[in-house]
Coordinates of C-alpha atoms in Angstrom, one line a residue:
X1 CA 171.0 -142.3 -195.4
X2 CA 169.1 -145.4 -195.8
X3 CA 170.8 -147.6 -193.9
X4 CA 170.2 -145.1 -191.0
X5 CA 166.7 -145.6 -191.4
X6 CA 166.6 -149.3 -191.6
X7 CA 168.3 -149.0 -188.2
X8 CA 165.4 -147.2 -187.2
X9 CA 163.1 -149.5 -188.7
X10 CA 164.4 -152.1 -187.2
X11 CA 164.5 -150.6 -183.2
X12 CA 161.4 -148.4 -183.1
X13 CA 158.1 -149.8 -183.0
X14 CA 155.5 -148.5 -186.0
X15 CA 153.2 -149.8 -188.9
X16 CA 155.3 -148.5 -192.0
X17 CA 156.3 -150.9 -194.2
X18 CA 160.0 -150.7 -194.7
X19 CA 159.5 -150.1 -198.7
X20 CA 157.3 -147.1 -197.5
X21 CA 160.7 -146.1 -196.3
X22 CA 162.3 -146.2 -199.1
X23 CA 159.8 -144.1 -201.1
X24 CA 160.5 -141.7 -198.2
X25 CA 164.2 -141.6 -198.4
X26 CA 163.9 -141.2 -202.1
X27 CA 161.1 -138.6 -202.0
X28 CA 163.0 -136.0 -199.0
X29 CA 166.5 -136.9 -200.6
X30 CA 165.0 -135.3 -203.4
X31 CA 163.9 -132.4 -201.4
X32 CA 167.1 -132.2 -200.0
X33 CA 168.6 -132.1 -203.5
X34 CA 166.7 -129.6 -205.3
X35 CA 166.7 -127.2 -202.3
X36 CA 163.3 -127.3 -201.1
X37 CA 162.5 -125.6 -198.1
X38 CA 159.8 -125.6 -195.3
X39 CA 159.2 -127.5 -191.9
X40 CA 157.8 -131.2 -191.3
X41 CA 154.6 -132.0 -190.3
X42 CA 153.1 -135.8 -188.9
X43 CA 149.2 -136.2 -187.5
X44 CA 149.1 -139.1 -185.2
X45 CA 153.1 -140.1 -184.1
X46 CA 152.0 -143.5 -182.2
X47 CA 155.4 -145.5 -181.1
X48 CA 157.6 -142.3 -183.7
X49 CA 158.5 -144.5 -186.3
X50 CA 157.8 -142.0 -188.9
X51 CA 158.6 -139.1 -186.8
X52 CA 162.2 -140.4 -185.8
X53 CA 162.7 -141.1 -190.1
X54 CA 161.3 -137.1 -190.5
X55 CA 163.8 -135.8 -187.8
X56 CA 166.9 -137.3 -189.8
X57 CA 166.2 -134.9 -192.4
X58 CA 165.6 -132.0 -190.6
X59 CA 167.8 -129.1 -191.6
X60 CA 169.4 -126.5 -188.8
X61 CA 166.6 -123.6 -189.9
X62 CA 163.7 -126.2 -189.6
X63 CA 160.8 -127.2 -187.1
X64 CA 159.3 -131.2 -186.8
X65 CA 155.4 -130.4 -186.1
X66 CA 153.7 -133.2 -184.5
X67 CA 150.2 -134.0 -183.9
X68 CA 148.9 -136.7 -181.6
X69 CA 146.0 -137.3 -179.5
X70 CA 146.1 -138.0 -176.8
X71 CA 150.3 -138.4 -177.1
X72 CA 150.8 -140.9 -174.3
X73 CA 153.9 -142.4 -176.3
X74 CA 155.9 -138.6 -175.9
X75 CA 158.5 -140.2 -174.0
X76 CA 159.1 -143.0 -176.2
X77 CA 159.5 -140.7 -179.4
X78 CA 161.5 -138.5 -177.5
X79 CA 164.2 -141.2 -176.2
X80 CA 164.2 -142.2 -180.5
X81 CA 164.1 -138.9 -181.8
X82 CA 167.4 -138.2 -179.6
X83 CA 169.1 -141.8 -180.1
X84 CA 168.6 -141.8 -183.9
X85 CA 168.3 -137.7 -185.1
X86 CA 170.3 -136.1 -182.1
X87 CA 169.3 -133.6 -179.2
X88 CA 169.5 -131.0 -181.6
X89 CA 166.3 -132.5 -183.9
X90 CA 164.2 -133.4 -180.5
X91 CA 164.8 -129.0 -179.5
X92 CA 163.2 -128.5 -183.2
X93 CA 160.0 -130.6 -182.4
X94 CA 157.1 -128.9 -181.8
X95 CA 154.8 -131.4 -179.7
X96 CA 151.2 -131.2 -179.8
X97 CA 148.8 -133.5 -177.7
X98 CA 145.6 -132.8 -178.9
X99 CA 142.8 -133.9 -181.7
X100 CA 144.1 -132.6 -185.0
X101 CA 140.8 -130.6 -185.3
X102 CA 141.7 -129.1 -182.2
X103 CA 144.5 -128.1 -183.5
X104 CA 144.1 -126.6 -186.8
X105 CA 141.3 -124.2 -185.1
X106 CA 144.0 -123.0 -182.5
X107 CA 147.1 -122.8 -185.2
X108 CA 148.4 -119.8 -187.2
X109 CA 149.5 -120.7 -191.0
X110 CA 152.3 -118.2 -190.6
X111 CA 154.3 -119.4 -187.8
X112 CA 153.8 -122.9 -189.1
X113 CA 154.2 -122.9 -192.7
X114 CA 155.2 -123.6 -195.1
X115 CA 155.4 -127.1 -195.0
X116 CA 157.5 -129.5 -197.6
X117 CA 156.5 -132.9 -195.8
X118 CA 153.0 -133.5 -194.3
X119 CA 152.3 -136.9 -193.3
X120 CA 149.0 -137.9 -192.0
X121 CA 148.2 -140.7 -189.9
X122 CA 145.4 -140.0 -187.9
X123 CA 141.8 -140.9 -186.6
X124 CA 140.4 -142.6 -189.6
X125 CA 137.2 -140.8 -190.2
X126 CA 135.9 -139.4 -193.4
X127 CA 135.8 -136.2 -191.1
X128 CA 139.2 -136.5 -190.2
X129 CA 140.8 -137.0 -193.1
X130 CA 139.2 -133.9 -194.5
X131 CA 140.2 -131.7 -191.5
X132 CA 143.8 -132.8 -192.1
X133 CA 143.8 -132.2 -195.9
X134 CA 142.6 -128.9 -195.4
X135 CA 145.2 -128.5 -192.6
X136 CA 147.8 -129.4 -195.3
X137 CA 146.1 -127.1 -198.0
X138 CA 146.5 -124.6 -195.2
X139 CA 150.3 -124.5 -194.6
X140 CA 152.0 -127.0 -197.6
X141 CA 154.5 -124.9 -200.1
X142 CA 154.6 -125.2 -203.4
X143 CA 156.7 -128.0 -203.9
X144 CA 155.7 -130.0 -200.8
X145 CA 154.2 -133.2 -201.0
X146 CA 151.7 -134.7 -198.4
X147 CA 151.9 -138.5 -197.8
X148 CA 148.4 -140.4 -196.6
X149 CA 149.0 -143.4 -194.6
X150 CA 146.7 -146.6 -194.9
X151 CA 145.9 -145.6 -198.5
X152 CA 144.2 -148.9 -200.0
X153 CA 144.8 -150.9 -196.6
X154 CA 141.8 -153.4 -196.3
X155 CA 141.9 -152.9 -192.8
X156 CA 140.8 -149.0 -193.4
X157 CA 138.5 -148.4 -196.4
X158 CA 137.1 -145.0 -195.5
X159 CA 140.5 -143.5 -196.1
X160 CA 141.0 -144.6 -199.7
X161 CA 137.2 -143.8 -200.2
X162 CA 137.9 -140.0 -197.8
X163 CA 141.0 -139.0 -200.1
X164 CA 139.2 -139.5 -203.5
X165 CA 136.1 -137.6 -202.3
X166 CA 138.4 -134.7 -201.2
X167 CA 140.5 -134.8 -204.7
X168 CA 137.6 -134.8 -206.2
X169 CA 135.8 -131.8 -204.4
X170 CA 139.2 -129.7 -204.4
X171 CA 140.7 -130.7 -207.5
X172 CA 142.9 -127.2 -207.3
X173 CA 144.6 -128.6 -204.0
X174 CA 146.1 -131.7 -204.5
X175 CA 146.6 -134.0 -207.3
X176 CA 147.7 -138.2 -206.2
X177 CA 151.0 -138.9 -208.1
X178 CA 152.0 -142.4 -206.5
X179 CA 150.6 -144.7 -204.1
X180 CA 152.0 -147.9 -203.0
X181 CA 152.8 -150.2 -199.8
X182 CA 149.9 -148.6 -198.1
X183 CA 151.2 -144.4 -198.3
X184 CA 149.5 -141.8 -201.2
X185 CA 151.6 -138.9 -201.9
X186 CA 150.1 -136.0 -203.1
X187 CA 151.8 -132.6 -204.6
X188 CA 150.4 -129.5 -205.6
X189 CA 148.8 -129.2 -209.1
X190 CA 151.1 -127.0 -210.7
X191 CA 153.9 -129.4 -209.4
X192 CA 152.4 -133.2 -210.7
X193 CA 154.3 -132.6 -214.1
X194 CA 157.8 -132.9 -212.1
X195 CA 156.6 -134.9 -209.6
X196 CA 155.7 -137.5 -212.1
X197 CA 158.9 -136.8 -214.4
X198 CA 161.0 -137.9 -211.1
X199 CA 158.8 -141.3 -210.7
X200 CA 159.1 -141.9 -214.5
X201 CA 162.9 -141.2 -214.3
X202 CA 164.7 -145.1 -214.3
X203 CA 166.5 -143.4 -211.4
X204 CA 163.6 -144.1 -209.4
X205 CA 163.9 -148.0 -209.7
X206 CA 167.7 -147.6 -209.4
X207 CA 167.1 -146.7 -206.5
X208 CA 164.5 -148.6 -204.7
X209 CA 166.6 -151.6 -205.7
X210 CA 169.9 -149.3 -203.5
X211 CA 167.6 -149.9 -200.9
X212 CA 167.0 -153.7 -201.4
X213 CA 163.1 -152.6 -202.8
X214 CA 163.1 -153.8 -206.2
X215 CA 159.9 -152.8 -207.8
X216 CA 157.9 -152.8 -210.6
X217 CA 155.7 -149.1 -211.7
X218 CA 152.1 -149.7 -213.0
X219 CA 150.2 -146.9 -215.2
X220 CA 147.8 -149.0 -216.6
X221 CA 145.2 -145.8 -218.2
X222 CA 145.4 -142.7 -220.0
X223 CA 147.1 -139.7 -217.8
X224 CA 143.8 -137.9 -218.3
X225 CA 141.8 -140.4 -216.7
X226 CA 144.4 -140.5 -213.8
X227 CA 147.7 -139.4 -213.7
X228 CA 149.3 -141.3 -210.9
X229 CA 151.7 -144.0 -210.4
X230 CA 151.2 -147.0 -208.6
X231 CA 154.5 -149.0 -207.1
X232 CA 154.3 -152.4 -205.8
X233 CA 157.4 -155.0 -204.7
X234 CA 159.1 -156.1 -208.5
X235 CA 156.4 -158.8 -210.2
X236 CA 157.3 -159.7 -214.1
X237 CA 158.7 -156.3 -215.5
X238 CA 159.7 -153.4 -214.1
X239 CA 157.1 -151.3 -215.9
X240 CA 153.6 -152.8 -216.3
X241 CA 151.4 -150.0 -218.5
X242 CA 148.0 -150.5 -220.0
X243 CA 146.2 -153.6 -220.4
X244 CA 146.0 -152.8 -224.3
X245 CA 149.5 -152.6 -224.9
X246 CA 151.4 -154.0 -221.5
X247 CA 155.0 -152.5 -222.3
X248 CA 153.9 -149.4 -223.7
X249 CA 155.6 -146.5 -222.1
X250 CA 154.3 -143.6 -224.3
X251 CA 151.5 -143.4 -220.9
X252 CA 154.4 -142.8 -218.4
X253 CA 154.2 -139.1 -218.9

């Protein structure tokens, strides 16, 4: 599946870093794997990078939801969506061209959820962010997982500093269970245990290295101070834990 997406990495225009990808492929194949069920959902498409990648793994039964405002790239994602997923995925897209807060006051949970994939990647207010967490709260399953783009990018602050806040104010919602290569995934609370186990699994780093993304995990506290992995390109180990004891894996769970 991956070297599909690096083709469409390489021929439609987007911001994702191409280990972002990988994280994706190894996240949905997961999905896939474990039978996980529910439709895909993307706030802000741009050029349809990410959106061509989500359409790939669309099963027969499922609906591609996107968000954009004001849209004015439809066309482009269209002609991707049908060159890289097939007609078929481009007649399960649900196009919306309208503000996200627009949109969640018009839309109905139940035709829409649930959701297992809820990528968010629009306006880059505090206000914003919040409105399209609690859009996610609204219609993600129980084993979905909800990825936040620009997560610790210099360039946007506010959305690092917008995620925390709502984690913090909704702690029942979401829990953050890896971030790297500027995309936080979140799951549901009752769901961070097996989320982590997969992360924690060496399978993981098998197979970002498949993928030509060698890469080193970092837990560097106690799992009651934060639970949550971070993943960067491979440095000096594969594993970096806690300042205290550097190769100490007895943190990785």
């Amino acid at each position: 599946m991956f070297e599909k997406i690096d083709t469409i990495f390489s021929t439609v225009k987007g911001y994702t870093q191409r280990p972002a990808l990988a994280l994706w492929d190894i996240l949905l194949g997961h999905q896939q794997r474990v039978g996980t069920v529910g439709n895909l959902c993307e706030i802000g498409v741009g050029y349809g990078l990410t959106a061509t990648v989500a359409a790939t793994y669309l099963r027969p039964d499922e609906k591609l939801i996107l968000v954009d405002y004001p849209g004015r790239f439809r066309q482009t994602v269209e002609d991707a969506v049908i060159a890289h997923a097939g007609a078929e995925a481009w007649r399960a897209v649900e196009w919306n061209a309208m503000d996200s807060r627009e949109f969640r006051r018009g839309m109905t949970a139940a035709e829409l959820g649930p959701v297992r994939w809820f990528h968010i990647d629009g306006e880059h207010t505090d206000e914003a962010v919040s409105n399209d967490l609690d859009m996610a709260h609204d219609l993600l399953g129980r084993d979905g997982i909800v990825c936040m783009d620009d997560f610790f990018s210099m360039r946007y602050i506010q959305v690092t500093q917008a995620l925390f806040r709502y984690v913090d104010r909704h702690p029942d919602r979401f829990r953050l269970f890896l971030c790297g290569f500027n995309k936080g995934f979140l799951c549901r609370p009752s769901r961070l245990r097996a989320h982590l186990e997969l992360i924690a699994d060496p399978a993981f780093q098998d197979a970002m290295k498949e993928r030509g993304q060698p890469c080193t995990l970092y837990k560097t506290t106690f799992s009651a101070e934060l639970d949550c992995y971070g993943v960067q390109a491979e440095r000096e180990s594969p594993f970096f834990g806690p300042d205290w004891a550097v190769k100490d894996r007895s943190v990785y769970l």
